[in-house]
Amino acid sequence: AQKVTQAQTEISVVEKEDVTLDCVYETRDTTYYLFWYKQPPSGELVFLIRRNSFDEQNEISGRYSWNFQKSTSSFNFTITASQVVDSAVYFCALSGRNTGGFKTIFGAGTRLFVKA
Amino acid sequence: EAGVTQFPSHSVIEKGQTVTLRCDPISGHDNLYWYRRVMGKEIKFLLHFVKESKQDESGMPNNRFLAERTGGTYSTLKVQPAELEDSGVYFCASSQERTRNSPLHFGNGTRLTVT
C-alpha cells in the first residue's frame, strides 16, 4: 500500500521553541519521492522540499531541516527557533510508480500553532 | 509570473444544486491536477489533465463530477447534483513537467459547502 501518515494533528509551541513534525510513509516502490508542503492561512499549498529515495542526506535550509531515514520510513521536518509566521498546516507527500499515474499522495496534515 | 488561480474562493449551495469550480494554471503548465480535502483529512487526488486530455481520472468519486479542460488552458470541475459529502476544499495544482518528482504549484482552493 502507498500511504503517508502524519500522526500529529495539531502542535502548539511558544515562539523560539524547536518543533518536529513527523511523517511516516509506506511504499512498494524502490524509487520514490517525498515532499513537504506548507499551507499558510491564505490557503495555497507552498512547496518546501523534495527528497529522492536514493538520497538519504539530511537537508538544512535556514531554520528548516529535514531528516530522511529509509530504515524507519520516516521523513521528519524540524523548525528551529519557531516564529509566529511558521503557523500553518504542513503536509507530507509521496509520489512513485505505485501511487498510480503521476498522482501525489498526501498525509492528513499537521496544524502548527506558534504563539508569541 | 501569475500563480494558479481558482474561482470562486468559497461556495455555499444546497443539496441537489450544481456548482462549477474554475482553475487557471500557471501559463505554460501542461499538467493540471484536481485534489480535494475533506474536513481535516488527507488531500486526495481527483484527476490529472495533460493539456486537454484526461491522463488519470481514477480519483473522481462518481459520475456527479465532471472535469473539463477545453483548449488545454483553464479547467472546470462541475458537481451536479451536489450532495452533502461533497463539502470540502477543492485544490487545483499545475506543473510543467509530467514527472513524479515535479513539485506541484497549488491554487488557494475553493471551499465548497453543501447544506
mmCIF file of C-alpha atoms in Angstrom:
data_model
loop_
_atom_site.group_PDB
_atom_site.id
_atom_site.type_symbol
_atom_site.label_atom_id
_atom_site.label_comp_id
_atom_site.label_asym_id
_atom_site.label_seq_id
_atom_site.Cartn_x
_atom_site.Cartn_y
_atom_site.Cartn_z
ATOM 1 C CA ALA A 1 0.000 0.000 0.000
ATOM 2 C CA GLN A 2 1.040 3.566 -0.609
ATOM 3 C CA LYS A 3 0.347 5.718 2.390
ATOM 4 C CA VAL A 4 1.533 8.782 4.273
ATOM 5 C CA THR A 5 0.826 9.123 7.978
ATOM 6 C CA GLN A 6 1.138 12.329 9.942
ATOM 7 C CA ALA A 7 0.158 11.247 13.414
ATOM 8 C CA GLN A 8 0.278 14.721 14.932
ATOM 9 C CA THR A 9 -2.970 16.501 14.187
ATOM 10 C CA GLU A 10 -2.080 19.742 15.955
ATOM 11 C CA ILE A 11 1.000 21.055 17.684
ATOM 12 C CA SER A 12 1.197 24.210 19.728
ATOM 13 C CA VAL A 13 4.519 25.796 20.695
ATOM 14 C CA VAL A 14 5.762 29.084 22.010
ATOM 15 C CA GLU A 15 7.880 31.263 19.783
ATOM 16 C CA LYS A 16 11.574 30.303 19.693
ATOM 17 C CA GLU A 17 10.891 26.701 20.592
ATOM 18 C CA ASP A 18 12.077 23.965 18.256
ATOM 19 C CA VAL A 19 9.396 21.705 16.841
ATOM 20 C CA THR A 20 9.482 18.479 14.828
ATOM 21 C CA LEU A 21 6.685 17.372 12.541
ATOM 22 C CA ASP A 22 6.591 13.635 11.975
ATOM 23 C CA CYS A 23 5.940 11.875 8.694
ATOM 24 C CA VAL A 24 5.899 8.120 8.169
ATOM 25 C CA TYR A 25 5.292 6.610 4.757
ATOM 26 C CA GLU A 26 4.597 3.230 3.212
ATOM 27 C CA THR A 27 5.529 2.325 -0.335
ATOM 28 C CA ARG A 28 6.329 -0.681 -2.510
ATOM 29 C CA ASP A 29 8.491 1.440 -4.768
ATOM 30 C CA THR A 30 12.263 1.361 -4.674
ATOM 31 C CA THR A 31 12.372 4.754 -6.352
ATOM 32 C CA TYR A 32 10.051 7.331 -4.879
ATOM 33 C CA TYR A 33 9.880 10.983 -3.944
ATOM 34 C CA LEU A 34 8.906 12.666 -0.713
ATOM 35 C CA PHE A 35 7.703 16.225 -0.339
ATOM 36 C CA TRP A 36 6.719 18.732 2.301
ATOM 37 C CA TYR A 37 4.219 21.494 1.611
ATOM 38 C CA LYS A 38 3.131 24.397 3.809
ATOM 39 C CA GLN A 39 -0.415 25.767 3.815
ATOM 40 C CA PRO A 40 -0.464 29.204 5.459
ATOM 41 C CA PRO A 41 -3.761 30.881 6.413
ATOM 42 C CA SER A 42 -4.013 32.341 2.906
ATOM 43 C CA GLY A 43 -4.848 28.850 1.689
ATOM 44 C CA GLU A 44 -2.465 27.864 -1.083
ATOM 45 C CA LEU A 45 -0.068 24.974 -0.536
ATOM 46 C CA VAL A 46 3.528 26.037 -0.952
ATOM 47 C CA PHE A 47 6.213 23.541 -1.891
ATOM 48 C CA LEU A 48 9.035 23.368 0.659
ATOM 49 C CA ILE A 49 11.260 20.441 -0.245
ATOM 50 C CA ARG A 50 11.581 17.284 -2.341
ATOM 51 C CA ARG A 51 13.721 14.288 -1.435
ATOM 52 C CA ASN A 52 14.559 11.342 -3.709
ATOM 53 C CA SER A 53 14.562 7.859 -2.196
ATOM 54 C CA PHE A 54 18.173 7.242 -3.188
ATOM 55 C CA ASP A 55 19.430 10.363 -1.433
ATOM 56 C CA GLU A 56 19.328 9.993 2.334
ATOM 57 C CA GLN A 57 21.321 13.083 3.120
ATOM 58 C CA ASN A 58 19.606 15.377 5.536
ATOM 59 C CA GLU A 59 18.952 18.889 4.404
ATOM 60 C CA ILE A 60 19.007 22.237 6.134
ATOM 61 C CA SER A 61 17.550 25.453 4.817
ATOM 62 C CA GLY A 62 17.759 28.292 7.294
ATOM 63 C CA ARG A 63 15.638 27.372 10.296
ATOM 64 C CA TYR A 64 14.164 24.358 8.481
ATOM 65 C CA SER A 65 15.734 20.914 8.414
ATOM 66 C CA TRP A 66 14.602 17.539 7.158
ATOM 67 C CA ASN A 67 15.627 14.099 8.400
ATOM 68 C CA PHE A 68 15.048 11.294 5.897
ATOM 69 C CA GLN A 69 15.518 7.764 7.252
ATOM 70 C CA LYS A 70 14.672 4.879 4.931
ATOM 71 C CA SER A 71 15.212 2.343 7.721
ATOM 72 C CA THR A 72 12.226 3.725 9.601
ATOM 73 C CA SER A 73 10.341 5.048 6.536
ATOM 74 C CA SER A 74 10.282 8.498 8.008
ATOM 75 C CA PHE A 75 10.795 11.981 6.643
ATOM 76 C CA ASN A 76 10.567 14.343 9.596
ATOM 77 C CA PHE A 77 10.638 18.115 9.444
ATOM 78 C CA THR A 78 12.147 20.284 12.160
ATOM 79 C CA ILE A 79 11.708 24.013 12.597
ATOM 80 C CA THR A 80 14.346 25.576 14.811
ATOM 81 C CA ALA A 81 13.544 28.690 16.814
ATOM 82 C CA SER A 82 9.952 28.760 15.585
ATOM 83 C CA GLN A 83 8.288 32.052 14.694
ATOM 84 C CA VAL A 84 4.659 33.122 14.552
ATOM 85 C CA VAL A 85 4.889 33.175 10.749
ATOM 86 C CA ASP A 86 5.523 29.426 10.835
ATOM 87 C CA SER A 87 1.923 28.890 11.927
ATOM 88 C CA ALA A 88 0.357 26.840 9.153
ATOM 89 C CA VAL A 89 -0.756 23.367 8.181
ATOM 90 C CA TYR A 90 2.119 21.229 6.951
ATOM 91 C CA PHE A 91 1.606 18.306 4.600
ATOM 92 C CA CYS A 92 3.962 15.449 3.887
ATOM 93 C CA ALA A 93 3.506 13.752 0.500
ATOM 94 C CA LEU A 94 4.727 10.784 -1.537
ATOM 95 C CA SER A 95 4.959 10.057 -5.246
ATOM 96 C CA GLY A 96 6.139 6.939 -7.030
ATOM 97 C CA ARG A 97 5.189 4.440 -9.697
ATOM 98 C CA ASN A 98 2.882 2.561 -7.349
ATOM 99 C CA THR A 99 0.942 5.639 -6.309
ATOM 100 C CA GLY A 100 -0.551 5.294 -9.783
ATOM 101 C CA GLY A 101 -0.066 7.568 -12.760
ATOM 102 C CA PHE A 102 1.559 10.815 -11.724
ATOM 103 C CA LYS A 103 -0.525 11.446 -8.644
ATOM 104 C CA THR A 104 0.860 12.511 -5.283
ATOM 105 C CA ILE A 105 -0.398 11.004 -2.024
ATOM 106 C CA PHE A 106 -0.706 13.371 0.908
ATOM 107 C CA GLY A 107 -0.917 12.891 4.622
ATOM 108 C CA ALA A 108 -3.691 14.447 6.671
ATOM 109 C CA GLY A 109 -1.510 17.384 7.648
ATOM 110 C CA THR A 110 -0.241 18.753 10.942
ATOM 111 C CA ARG A 111 -1.524 22.124 12.089
ATOM 112 C CA LEU A 112 1.202 24.097 13.826
ATOM 113 C CA PHE A 113 0.363 26.985 16.125
ATOM 114 C CA VAL A 114 3.248 29.196 17.165
ATOM 115 C CA LYS A 115 2.302 31.575 19.945
ATOM 116 C CA ALA A 116 4.116 34.827 20.590
ATOM 117 C CA GLU B 1 4.537 35.071 -13.179
ATOM 118 C CA ALA B 2 0.942 34.624 -12.072
ATOM 119 C CA GLY B 3 0.297 31.605 -9.914
ATOM 120 C CA VAL B 4 -2.529 29.109 -10.060
ATOM 121 C CA THR B 5 -5.827 30.879 -9.571
ATOM 122 C CA GLN B 6 -9.097 29.329 -8.520
ATOM 123 C CA PHE B 7 -12.587 30.746 -8.562
ATOM 124 C CA PRO B 8 -14.703 31.069 -6.507
ATOM 125 C CA SER B 9 -12.850 31.024 -3.209
ATOM 126 C CA HIS B 10 -15.996 29.968 -1.389
ATOM 127 C CA SER B 11 -19.275 28.478 -2.491
ATOM 128 C CA VAL B 12 -22.286 27.569 -0.400
ATOM 129 C CA ILE B 13 -25.004 25.642 -2.188
ATOM 130 C CA GLU B 14 -27.934 23.456 -1.272
ATOM 131 C CA LYS B 15 -28.030 19.737 -1.791
ATOM 132 C CA GLY B 16 -29.160 18.968 -5.311
ATOM 133 C CA GLN B 17 -27.827 22.161 -6.835
ATOM 134 C CA THR B 18 -24.994 22.456 -9.335
ATOM 135 C CA VAL B 19 -21.659 24.141 -8.804
ATOM 136 C CA THR B 20 -18.811 24.788 -11.203
ATOM 137 C CA LEU B 21 -15.302 25.437 -9.980
ATOM 138 C CA ARG B 22 -12.677 27.012 -12.184
ATOM 139 C CA CYS B 23 -8.908 26.752 -12.228
ATOM 140 C CA ASP B 24 -6.400 28.742 -14.244
ATOM 141 C CA PRO B 25 -2.999 27.043 -14.112
ATOM 142 C CA ILE B 26 0.337 28.737 -14.474
ATOM 143 C CA SER B 27 0.816 29.706 -18.095
ATOM 144 C CA GLY B 28 2.719 27.030 -19.972
ATOM 145 C CA HIS B 29 1.965 24.267 -17.483
ATOM 146 C CA ASP B 30 0.542 21.377 -19.447
ATOM 147 C CA ASN B 31 -0.200 19.301 -16.345
ATOM 148 C CA LEU B 32 -3.224 20.235 -14.286
ATOM 149 C CA TYR B 33 -4.474 18.341 -11.254
ATOM 150 C CA TRP B 34 -7.572 18.498 -9.087
ATOM 151 C CA TYR B 35 -7.385 17.431 -5.448
ATOM 152 C CA ARG B 36 -9.877 17.573 -2.597
ATOM 153 C CA ARG B 37 -9.537 17.810 1.159
ATOM 154 C CA VAL B 38 -12.498 16.843 3.296
ATOM 155 C CA MET B 39 -12.627 18.177 6.870
ATOM 156 C CA GLY B 40 -9.130 17.708 8.226
ATOM 157 C CA LYS B 41 -8.392 14.545 6.304
ATOM 158 C CA GLU B 42 -5.851 13.766 3.612
ATOM 159 C CA ILE B 43 -5.688 15.757 0.426
ATOM 160 C CA LYS B 44 -6.958 13.273 -2.115
ATOM 161 C CA PHE B 45 -6.300 13.110 -5.821
ATOM 162 C CA LEU B 46 -9.234 13.542 -8.168
ATOM 163 C CA LEU B 47 -7.787 13.742 -11.654
ATOM 164 C CA HIS B 48 -4.913 14.778 -13.904
ATOM 165 C CA PHE B 49 -5.000 16.545 -17.257
ATOM 166 C CA VAL B 50 -2.175 16.728 -19.727
ATOM 167 C CA LYS B 51 -3.130 19.630 -21.918
ATOM 168 C CA GLU B 52 -6.776 18.950 -22.780
ATOM 169 C CA SER B 53 -6.625 15.186 -22.273
ATOM 170 C CA LYS B 54 -7.578 13.341 -19.108
ATOM 171 C CA GLN B 55 -4.473 11.399 -18.140
ATOM 172 C CA ASP B 56 -5.875 9.867 -14.977
ATOM 173 C CA GLU B 57 -9.341 10.261 -13.500
ATOM 174 C CA SER B 58 -9.121 7.373 -11.070
ATOM 175 C CA GLY B 59 -9.847 9.605 -8.090
ATOM 176 C CA MET B 60 -13.147 11.021 -9.294
ATOM 177 C CA PRO B 61 -15.722 9.912 -6.707
ATOM 178 C CA ASN B 62 -18.642 9.239 -9.050
ATOM 179 C CA ASN B 63 -20.359 10.441 -12.179
ATOM 180 C CA ARG B 64 -21.738 13.514 -10.461
ATOM 181 C CA PHE B 65 -18.301 15.043 -11.002
ATOM 182 C CA LEU B 66 -17.298 16.260 -14.438
ATOM 183 C CA ALA B 67 -13.978 17.910 -15.237
ATOM 184 C CA GLU B 68 -13.079 19.607 -18.476
ATOM 185 C CA ARG B 69 -10.095 21.423 -19.877
ATOM 186 C CA THR B 70 -11.082 22.672 -23.266
ATOM 187 C CA GLY B 71 -8.163 24.012 -25.279
ATOM 188 C CA GLY B 72 -5.710 22.874 -22.647
ATOM 189 C CA THR B 73 -5.810 26.120 -20.704
ATOM 190 C CA TYR B 74 -8.182 26.604 -17.785
ATOM 191 C CA SER B 75 -10.158 23.759 -16.271
ATOM 192 C CA THR B 76 -13.595 23.463 -14.739
ATOM 193 C CA LEU B 77 -14.915 20.946 -12.261
ATOM 194 C CA LYS B 78 -18.669 20.614 -12.131
ATOM 195 C CA VAL B 79 -20.579 18.861 -9.394
ATOM 196 C CA GLN B 80 -24.127 18.004 -10.366
ATOM 197 C CA PRO B 81 -26.188 17.360 -8.323
ATOM 198 C CA ALA B 82 -24.218 18.213 -5.195
ATOM 199 C CA GLU B 83 -24.502 16.027 -2.107
ATOM 200 C CA LEU B 84 -23.600 16.790 1.495
ATOM 201 C CA GLU B 85 -20.470 14.632 1.359
ATOM 202 C CA ASP B 86 -19.088 16.768 -1.469
ATOM 203 C CA SER B 87 -18.285 19.525 1.019
ATOM 204 C CA GLY B 88 -14.581 20.227 1.322
ATOM 205 C CA VAL B 89 -11.767 22.266 -0.132
ATOM 206 C CA TYR B 90 -11.028 21.661 -3.796
ATOM 207 C CA PHE B 91 -7.483 22.392 -4.836
ATOM 208 C CA CYS B 92 -6.124 22.814 -8.300
ATOM 209 C CA ALA B 93 -2.420 22.379 -8.996
ATOM 210 C CA SER B 94 -0.244 22.573 -12.064
ATOM 211 C CA SER B 95 3.235 21.507 -13.079
ATOM 212 C CA GLN B 96 5.360 21.983 -16.136
ATOM 213 C CA GLU B 97 6.837 18.507 -16.253
ATOM 214 C CA ARG B 98 4.979 15.216 -16.262
ATOM 215 C CA THR B 99 7.320 13.515 -13.840
ATOM 216 C CA ARG B 100 6.780 12.048 -10.408
ATOM 217 C CA ASN B 101 9.386 14.300 -8.837
ATOM 218 C CA SER B 102 7.811 17.529 -10.061
ATOM 219 C CA PRO B 103 6.621 19.780 -7.262
ATOM 220 C CA LEU B 104 3.053 20.937 -7.623
ATOM 221 C CA HIS B 105 2.034 24.590 -7.745
ATOM 222 C CA PHE B 106 -1.264 24.958 -5.942
ATOM 223 C CA GLY B 107 -4.023 27.499 -6.004
ATOM 224 C CA ASN B 108 -5.734 28.828 -2.880
ATOM 225 C CA GLY B 109 -8.518 26.295 -3.195
ATOM 226 C CA THR B 110 -12.294 26.585 -3.363
ATOM 227 C CA ARG B 111 -14.129 25.858 -0.143
ATOM 228 C CA LEU B 112 -17.395 24.160 -1.070
ATOM 229 C CA THR B 113 -20.140 23.825 1.491
ATOM 230 C CA VAL B 114 -23.220 21.797 0.613
ATOM 231 C CA THR B 115 -26.137 22.304 3.011
#
